[in-house]
Short mmCIF file of C-alpha atoms in Angstrom, two decimals:
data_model
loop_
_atom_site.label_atom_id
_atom_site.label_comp_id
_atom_site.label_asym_id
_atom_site.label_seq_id
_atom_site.Cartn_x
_atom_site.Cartn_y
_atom_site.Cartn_z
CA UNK A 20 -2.13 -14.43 -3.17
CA UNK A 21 0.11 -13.15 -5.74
CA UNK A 22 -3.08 -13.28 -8.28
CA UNK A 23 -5.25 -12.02 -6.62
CA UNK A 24 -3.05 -8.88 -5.75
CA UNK A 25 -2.89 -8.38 -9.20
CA UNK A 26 -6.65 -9.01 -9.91
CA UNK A 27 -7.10 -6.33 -7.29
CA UNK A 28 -4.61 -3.63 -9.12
CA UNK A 29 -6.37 -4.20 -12.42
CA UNK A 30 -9.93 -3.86 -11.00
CA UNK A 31 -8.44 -0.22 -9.38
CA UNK A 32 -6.90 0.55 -12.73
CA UNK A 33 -9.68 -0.36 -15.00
CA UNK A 34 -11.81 2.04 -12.36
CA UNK A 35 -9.55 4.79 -12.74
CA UNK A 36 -9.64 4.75 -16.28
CA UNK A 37 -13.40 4.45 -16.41
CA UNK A 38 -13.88 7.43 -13.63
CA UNK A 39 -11.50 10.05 -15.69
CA UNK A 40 -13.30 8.73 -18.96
CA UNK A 41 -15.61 11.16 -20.90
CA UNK A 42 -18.47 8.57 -20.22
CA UNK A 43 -18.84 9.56 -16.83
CA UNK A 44 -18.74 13.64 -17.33
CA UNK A 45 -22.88 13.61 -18.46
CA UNK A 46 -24.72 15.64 -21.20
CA UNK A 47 -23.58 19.03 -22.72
CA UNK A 48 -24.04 21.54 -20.72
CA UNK A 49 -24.19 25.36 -22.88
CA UNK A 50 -21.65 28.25 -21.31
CA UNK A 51 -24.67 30.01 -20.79
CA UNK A 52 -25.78 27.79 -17.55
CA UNK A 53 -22.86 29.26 -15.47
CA UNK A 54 -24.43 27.40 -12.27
CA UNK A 55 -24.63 24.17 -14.05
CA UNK A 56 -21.51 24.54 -15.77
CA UNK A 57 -19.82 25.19 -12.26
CA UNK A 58 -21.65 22.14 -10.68
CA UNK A 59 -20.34 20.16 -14.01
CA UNK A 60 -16.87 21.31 -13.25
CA UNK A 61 -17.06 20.61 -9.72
CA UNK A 62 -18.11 16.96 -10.04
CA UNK A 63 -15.61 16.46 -12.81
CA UNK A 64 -12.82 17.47 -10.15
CA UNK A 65 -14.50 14.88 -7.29
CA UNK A 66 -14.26 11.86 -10.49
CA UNK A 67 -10.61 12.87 -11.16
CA UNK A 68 -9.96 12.40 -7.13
CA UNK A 69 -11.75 9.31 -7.38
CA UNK A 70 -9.79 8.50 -10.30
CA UNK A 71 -6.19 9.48 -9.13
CA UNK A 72 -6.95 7.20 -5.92
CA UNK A 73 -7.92 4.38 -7.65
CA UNK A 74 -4.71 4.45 -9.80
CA UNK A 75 -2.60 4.84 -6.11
CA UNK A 76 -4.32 1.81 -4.85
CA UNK A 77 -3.56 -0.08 -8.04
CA UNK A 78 -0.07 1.15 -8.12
CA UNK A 79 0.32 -0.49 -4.07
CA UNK A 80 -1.58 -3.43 -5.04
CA UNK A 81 1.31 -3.99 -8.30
CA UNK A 82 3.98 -3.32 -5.59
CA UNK A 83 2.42 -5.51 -2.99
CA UNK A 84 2.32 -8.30 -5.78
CA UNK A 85 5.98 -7.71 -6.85
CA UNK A 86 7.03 -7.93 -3.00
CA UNK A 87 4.91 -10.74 -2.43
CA UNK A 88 6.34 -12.74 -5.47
CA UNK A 89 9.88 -12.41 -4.49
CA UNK A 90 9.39 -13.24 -1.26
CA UNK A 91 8.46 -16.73 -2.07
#
């Protein structure tokens, strides 16, 4: 149980990191675009919530892992 806890919180860390990467934020977009620079922005702020509740769940999975382990 213990491993797989911790399987689980590096699978949700591995997707946070991979969400607030620069892969994910697309092509260049020129400042000119205003609409498609504010949809850019916009759908860099959903990845980053995406990302920052990955890294929660990973943080409770470590914690779950550590309580689990010295419970035994």
């Amino acid at each position: 149980m213990v491993n797989g806890l911790v399987w689980a919180g590096l699978i949700a860390m591995a997707g946070a990191v991979f969400l607030s990467s620069s892969w994910m934020g697309g092509g260049y977009v020129s400042d000119v675009d205003e609409t498609a620079a504010q949809e850019r922005r916009i759908r860099k702020k959903q990845r980053m919530r995406w990302a920052m509740w990955c890294l929660v769940l990973s943080l409770v999975m470590f914690a779950l892992a550590l309580l689990v382990y010295n419970l035994r």
